[in-house]
């Protein structure tokens, strides 16, 4: 079942349960899906990879907002953002542990023969594609830098 279909099913459940926070998050994702579909000017279906990226972007936006709210001492505003994150994360593939991501980064650096920071873009491209939806870019970037500098 496509992620779009799953989101629609969860929206119906949230409406029946009168869960406004979950409904708001799901509507935002649905809107992002529709926007992505019409962006190209052609009404084509999104690939699962594109759907995952859209949901990841929505999660990242909420994490950033929650961090800002918490920094400003506004727990009342951060709480709905954190709840929305948990609602959206159920549609993402299981996240890998940092150790597993580090193993993949090391293997990719070895396979590509990367030797310094000038190869960071090449390594990032390969690792990001391989781990799409399973690790965030910031974690990957930090680990790639760490191993290319050593």
PDB file of C-alpha atoms in Angstrom:
ATOM      1  CA  UNK A   1       0.000   0.000   0.000  1.00  0.00           C
ATOM      2  CA  UNK A   2       1.397   3.403  -0.946  1.00  0.00           C
ATOM      3  CA  UNK A   3       2.221   5.932   1.728  1.00  0.00           C
ATOM      4  CA  UNK A   4      -0.408   8.273   0.316  1.00  0.00           C
ATOM      5  CA  UNK A   5      -3.084   5.638   0.862  1.00  0.00           C
ATOM      6  CA  UNK A   6      -1.796   4.969   4.385  1.00  0.00           C
ATOM      7  CA  UNK A   7      -1.884   8.700   5.182  1.00  0.00           C
ATOM      8  CA  UNK A   8      -5.476   8.929   3.918  1.00  0.00           C
ATOM      9  CA  UNK A   9      -6.501   5.932   6.063  1.00  0.00           C
ATOM     10  CA  UNK A  10      -4.874   7.472   9.152  1.00  0.00           C
ATOM     11  CA  UNK A  11      -6.610  10.780   8.372  1.00  0.00           C
ATOM     12  CA  UNK A  12      -9.962   9.033   8.455  1.00  0.00           C
ATOM     13  CA  UNK A  13      -9.068   7.398  11.780  1.00  0.00           C
ATOM     14  CA  UNK A  14      -7.960  10.749  13.210  1.00  0.00           C
ATOM     15  CA  UNK A  15     -11.198  12.392  12.081  1.00  0.00           C
ATOM     16  CA  UNK A  16     -13.286   9.686  13.727  1.00  0.00           C
ATOM     17  CA  UNK A  17     -11.214   9.940  16.912  1.00  0.00           C
ATOM     18  CA  UNK A  18     -11.363  13.753  16.792  1.00  0.00           C
ATOM     19  CA  UNK A  19      -7.563  13.856  17.138  1.00  0.00           C
ATOM     20  CA  UNK A  20      -6.900  17.388  15.893  1.00  0.00           C
ATOM     21  CA  UNK A  21      -3.109  17.327  16.280  1.00  0.00           C
ATOM     22  CA  UNK A  22      -2.695  14.109  14.286  1.00  0.00           C
ATOM     23  CA  UNK A  23      -5.196  15.375  11.722  1.00  0.00           C
ATOM     24  CA  UNK A  24      -3.245  18.589  11.274  1.00  0.00           C
ATOM     25  CA  UNK A  25       0.001  16.672  10.676  1.00  0.00           C
ATOM     26  CA  UNK A  26      -1.636  14.256   8.223  1.00  0.00           C
ATOM     27  CA  UNK A  27      -3.307  17.083   6.307  1.00  0.00           C
ATOM     28  CA  UNK A  28       0.056  18.817   5.978  1.00  0.00           C
ATOM     29  CA  UNK A  29       1.571  15.645   4.501  1.00  0.00           C
ATOM     30  CA  UNK A  30      -1.362  15.179   2.143  1.00  0.00           C
ATOM     31  CA  UNK A  31      -0.951  18.774   1.011  1.00  0.00           C
ATOM     32  CA  UNK A  32       2.794  18.246   0.458  1.00  0.00           C
ATOM     33  CA  UNK A  33       2.032  15.137  -1.625  1.00  0.00           C
ATOM     34  CA  UNK A  34      -0.437  17.058  -3.784  1.00  0.00           C
ATOM     35  CA  UNK A  35       1.991  19.944  -4.177  1.00  0.00           C
ATOM     36  CA  UNK A  36       4.786  17.586  -5.252  1.00  0.00           C
ATOM     37  CA  UNK A  37       2.483  15.880  -7.758  1.00  0.00           C
ATOM     38  CA  UNK A  38       1.471  19.154  -9.401  1.00  0.00           C
ATOM     39  CA  UNK A  39       4.909  20.782  -9.221  1.00  0.00           C
ATOM     40  CA  UNK A  40       6.081  19.131 -12.415  1.00  0.00           C
ATOM     41  CA  UNK A  41       2.956  20.203 -14.275  1.00  0.00           C
ATOM     42  CA  UNK A  42       2.118  16.593 -14.988  1.00  0.00           C
ATOM     43  CA  UNK A  43      -0.304  14.641 -12.815  1.00  0.00           C
ATOM     44  CA  UNK A  44       1.959  11.641 -12.190  1.00  0.00           C
ATOM     45  CA  UNK A  45       2.185   9.329  -9.217  1.00  0.00           C
ATOM     46  CA  UNK A  46       4.982   9.836  -6.724  1.00  0.00           C
ATOM     47  CA  UNK A  47       7.503   7.077  -6.160  1.00  0.00           C
ATOM     48  CA  UNK A  48       7.820   5.612  -2.686  1.00  0.00           C
ATOM     49  CA  UNK A  49      11.236   7.270  -2.387  1.00  0.00           C
ATOM     50  CA  UNK A  50       9.694  10.687  -3.119  1.00  0.00           C
ATOM     51  CA  UNK A  51       6.916  10.049  -0.602  1.00  0.00           C
ATOM     52  CA  UNK A  52       9.457   9.145   2.095  1.00  0.00           C
ATOM     53  CA  UNK A  53      11.470  12.303   1.358  1.00  0.00           C
ATOM     54  CA  UNK A  54       8.351  14.440   1.689  1.00  0.00           C
ATOM     55  CA  UNK A  55       7.491  12.905   5.056  1.00  0.00           C
ATOM     56  CA  UNK A  56      11.102  13.269   6.216  1.00  0.00           C
ATOM     57  CA  UNK A  57      10.983  16.943   5.299  1.00  0.00           C
ATOM     58  CA  UNK A  58       7.759  17.379   7.287  1.00  0.00           C
ATOM     59  CA  UNK A  59       9.343  15.663  10.313  1.00  0.00           C
ATOM     60  CA  UNK A  60      12.467  17.821  10.054  1.00  0.00           C
ATOM     61  CA  UNK A  61      10.381  21.006   9.927  1.00  0.00           C
ATOM     62  CA  UNK A  62       8.563  19.981  13.087  1.00  0.00           C
ATOM     63  CA  UNK A  63      11.789  19.033  14.879  1.00  0.00           C
ATOM     64  CA  UNK A  64      13.275  22.423  14.006  1.00  0.00           C
ATOM     65  CA  UNK A  65      10.142  24.225  15.199  1.00  0.00           C
ATOM     66  CA  UNK A  66      10.015  22.234  18.434  1.00  0.00           C
ATOM     67  CA  UNK A  67      13.690  22.989  19.107  1.00  0.00           C
ATOM     68  CA  UNK A  68      13.084  26.722  18.652  1.00  0.00           C
ATOM     69  CA  UNK A  69      10.007  26.645  20.883  1.00  0.00           C
ATOM     70  CA  UNK A  70      11.823  24.712  23.615  1.00  0.00           C
ATOM     71  CA  UNK A  71      14.789  27.084  23.422  1.00  0.00           C
ATOM     72  CA  UNK A  72      12.391  29.974  23.995  1.00  0.00           C
ATOM     73  CA  UNK A  73      10.733  28.160  26.904  1.00  0.00           C
ATOM     74  CA  UNK A  74       7.448  27.643  25.063  1.00  0.00           C
ATOM     75  CA  UNK A  75       6.640  24.036  25.937  1.00  0.00           C
ATOM     76  CA  UNK A  76       2.984  24.735  25.139  1.00  0.00           C
ATOM     77  CA  UNK A  77       3.908  25.308  21.478  1.00  0.00           C
ATOM     78  CA  UNK A  78       6.555  22.568  21.316  1.00  0.00           C
ATOM     79  CA  UNK A  79       4.270  19.802  22.574  1.00  0.00           C
ATOM     80  CA  UNK A  80       1.950  19.670  19.506  1.00  0.00           C
ATOM     81  CA  UNK A  81       5.014  19.677  17.226  1.00  0.00           C
ATOM     82  CA  UNK A  82       6.485  16.699  19.093  1.00  0.00           C
ATOM     83  CA  UNK A  83       3.179  14.839  18.898  1.00  0.00           C
ATOM     84  CA  UNK A  84       3.001  15.507  15.151  1.00  0.00           C
ATOM     85  CA  UNK A  85       6.514  14.080  14.785  1.00  0.00           C
ATOM     86  CA  UNK A  86       5.417  10.787  16.349  1.00  0.00           C
ATOM     87  CA  UNK A  87       2.371  10.695  14.052  1.00  0.00           C
ATOM     88  CA  UNK A  88       4.515  11.219  10.946  1.00  0.00           C
ATOM     89  CA  UNK A  89       7.377   8.909  11.930  1.00  0.00           C
ATOM     90  CA  UNK A  90       5.081   5.874  11.725  1.00  0.00           C
ATOM     91  CA  UNK A  91       5.184   6.242   7.916  1.00  0.00           C
ATOM     92  CA  UNK A  92       8.980   6.252   7.719  1.00  0.00           C
ATOM     93  CA  UNK A  93      11.146   3.126   7.466  1.00  0.00           C
ATOM     94  CA  UNK A  94      12.848   1.954  10.645  1.00  0.00           C
ATOM     95  CA  UNK A  95      15.741   4.288  11.442  1.00  0.00           C
ATOM     96  CA  UNK A  96      19.204   2.745  11.621  1.00  0.00           C
ATOM     97  CA  UNK A  97      21.388   3.074  14.683  1.00  0.00           C
ATOM     98  CA  UNK A  98      24.312   5.469  14.496  1.00  0.00           C
ATOM     99  CA  UNK A  99      26.715   2.503  14.663  1.00  0.00           C
ATOM    100  CA  UNK A 100      25.097   0.896  11.604  1.00  0.00           C
ATOM    101  CA  UNK A 101      25.205   4.194   9.696  1.00  0.00           C
ATOM    102  CA  UNK A 102      28.865   4.547  10.639  1.00  0.00           C
ATOM    103  CA  UNK A 103      29.612   1.048   9.273  1.00  0.00           C
ATOM    104  CA  UNK A 104      27.969   1.963   5.962  1.00  0.00           C
ATOM    105  CA  UNK A 105      29.872   5.272   5.806  1.00  0.00           C
ATOM    106  CA  UNK A 106      33.203   3.486   6.415  1.00  0.00           C
ATOM    107  CA  UNK A 107      32.421   0.851   3.777  1.00  0.00           C
ATOM    108  CA  UNK A 108      31.423   3.497   1.231  1.00  0.00           C
ATOM    109  CA  UNK A 109      34.583   5.520   1.849  1.00  0.00           C
ATOM    110  CA  UNK A 110      36.654   2.365   1.324  1.00  0.00           C
ATOM    111  CA  UNK A 111      34.724   1.336  -1.812  1.00  0.00           C
ATOM    112  CA  UNK A 112      35.030   4.784  -3.387  1.00  0.00           C
ATOM    113  CA  UNK A 113      38.657   5.157  -2.380  1.00  0.00           C
ATOM    114  CA  UNK A 114      37.836   8.525  -0.806  1.00  0.00           C
ATOM    115  CA  UNK A 115      40.856  10.073   0.875  1.00  0.00           C
ATOM    116  CA  UNK A 116      39.929  13.544   2.072  1.00  0.00           C
ATOM    117  CA  UNK A 117      37.334  16.257   2.414  1.00  0.00           C
ATOM    118  CA  UNK A 118      37.411  16.867  -1.357  1.00  0.00           C
ATOM    119  CA  UNK A 119      35.558  13.534  -1.718  1.00  0.00           C
ATOM    120  CA  UNK A 120      32.808  14.433   0.757  1.00  0.00           C
ATOM    121  CA  UNK A 121      30.196  15.214  -1.911  1.00  0.00           C
ATOM    122  CA  UNK A 122      30.801  11.903  -3.654  1.00  0.00           C
ATOM    123  CA  UNK A 123      30.546   9.914  -0.409  1.00  0.00           C
ATOM    124  CA  UNK A 124      27.500  11.871   0.805  1.00  0.00           C
ATOM    125  CA  UNK A 125      25.674  11.226  -2.477  1.00  0.00           C
ATOM    126  CA  UNK A 126      26.193   7.476  -2.344  1.00  0.00           C
ATOM    127  CA  UNK A 127      25.459   7.083   1.381  1.00  0.00           C
ATOM    128  CA  UNK A 128      22.407   9.383   1.291  1.00  0.00           C
ATOM    129  CA  UNK A 129      20.927   7.427  -1.588  1.00  0.00           C
ATOM    130  CA  UNK A 130      21.619   4.084   0.095  1.00  0.00           C
ATOM    131  CA  UNK A 131      20.168   5.171   3.439  1.00  0.00           C
ATOM    132  CA  UNK A 132      17.204   7.173   2.115  1.00  0.00           C
ATOM    133  CA  UNK A 133      14.638   7.360   4.866  1.00  0.00           C
ATOM    134  CA  UNK A 134      16.714   5.385   7.343  1.00  0.00           C
ATOM    135  CA  UNK A 135      19.059   8.112   8.597  1.00  0.00           C
ATOM    136  CA  UNK A 136      18.944  11.878   8.584  1.00  0.00           C
ATOM    137  CA  UNK A 137      21.377  13.911   6.519  1.00  0.00           C
ATOM    138  CA  UNK A 138      22.920  15.634   9.520  1.00  0.00           C
ATOM    139  CA  UNK A 139      23.994  12.325  11.074  1.00  0.00           C
ATOM    140  CA  UNK A 140      25.374  11.081   7.763  1.00  0.00           C
ATOM    141  CA  UNK A 141      27.244  14.349   7.170  1.00  0.00           C
ATOM    142  CA  UNK A 142      28.796  14.320  10.643  1.00  0.00           C
ATOM    143  CA  UNK A 143      30.011  10.742  10.262  1.00  0.00           C
ATOM    144  CA  UNK A 144      31.364  11.302   6.726  1.00  0.00           C
ATOM    145  CA  UNK A 145      33.320  14.375   7.914  1.00  0.00           C
ATOM    146  CA  UNK A 146      34.650  12.463  10.921  1.00  0.00           C
ATOM    147  CA  UNK A 147      35.984   9.596   8.786  1.00  0.00           C
ATOM    148  CA  UNK A 148      37.317  11.702   5.927  1.00  0.00           C
ATOM    149  CA  UNK A 149      39.282  13.915   8.316  1.00  0.00           C
ATOM    150  CA  UNK A 150      40.897  11.003  10.133  1.00  0.00           C
TER     151      UNK A 150
END
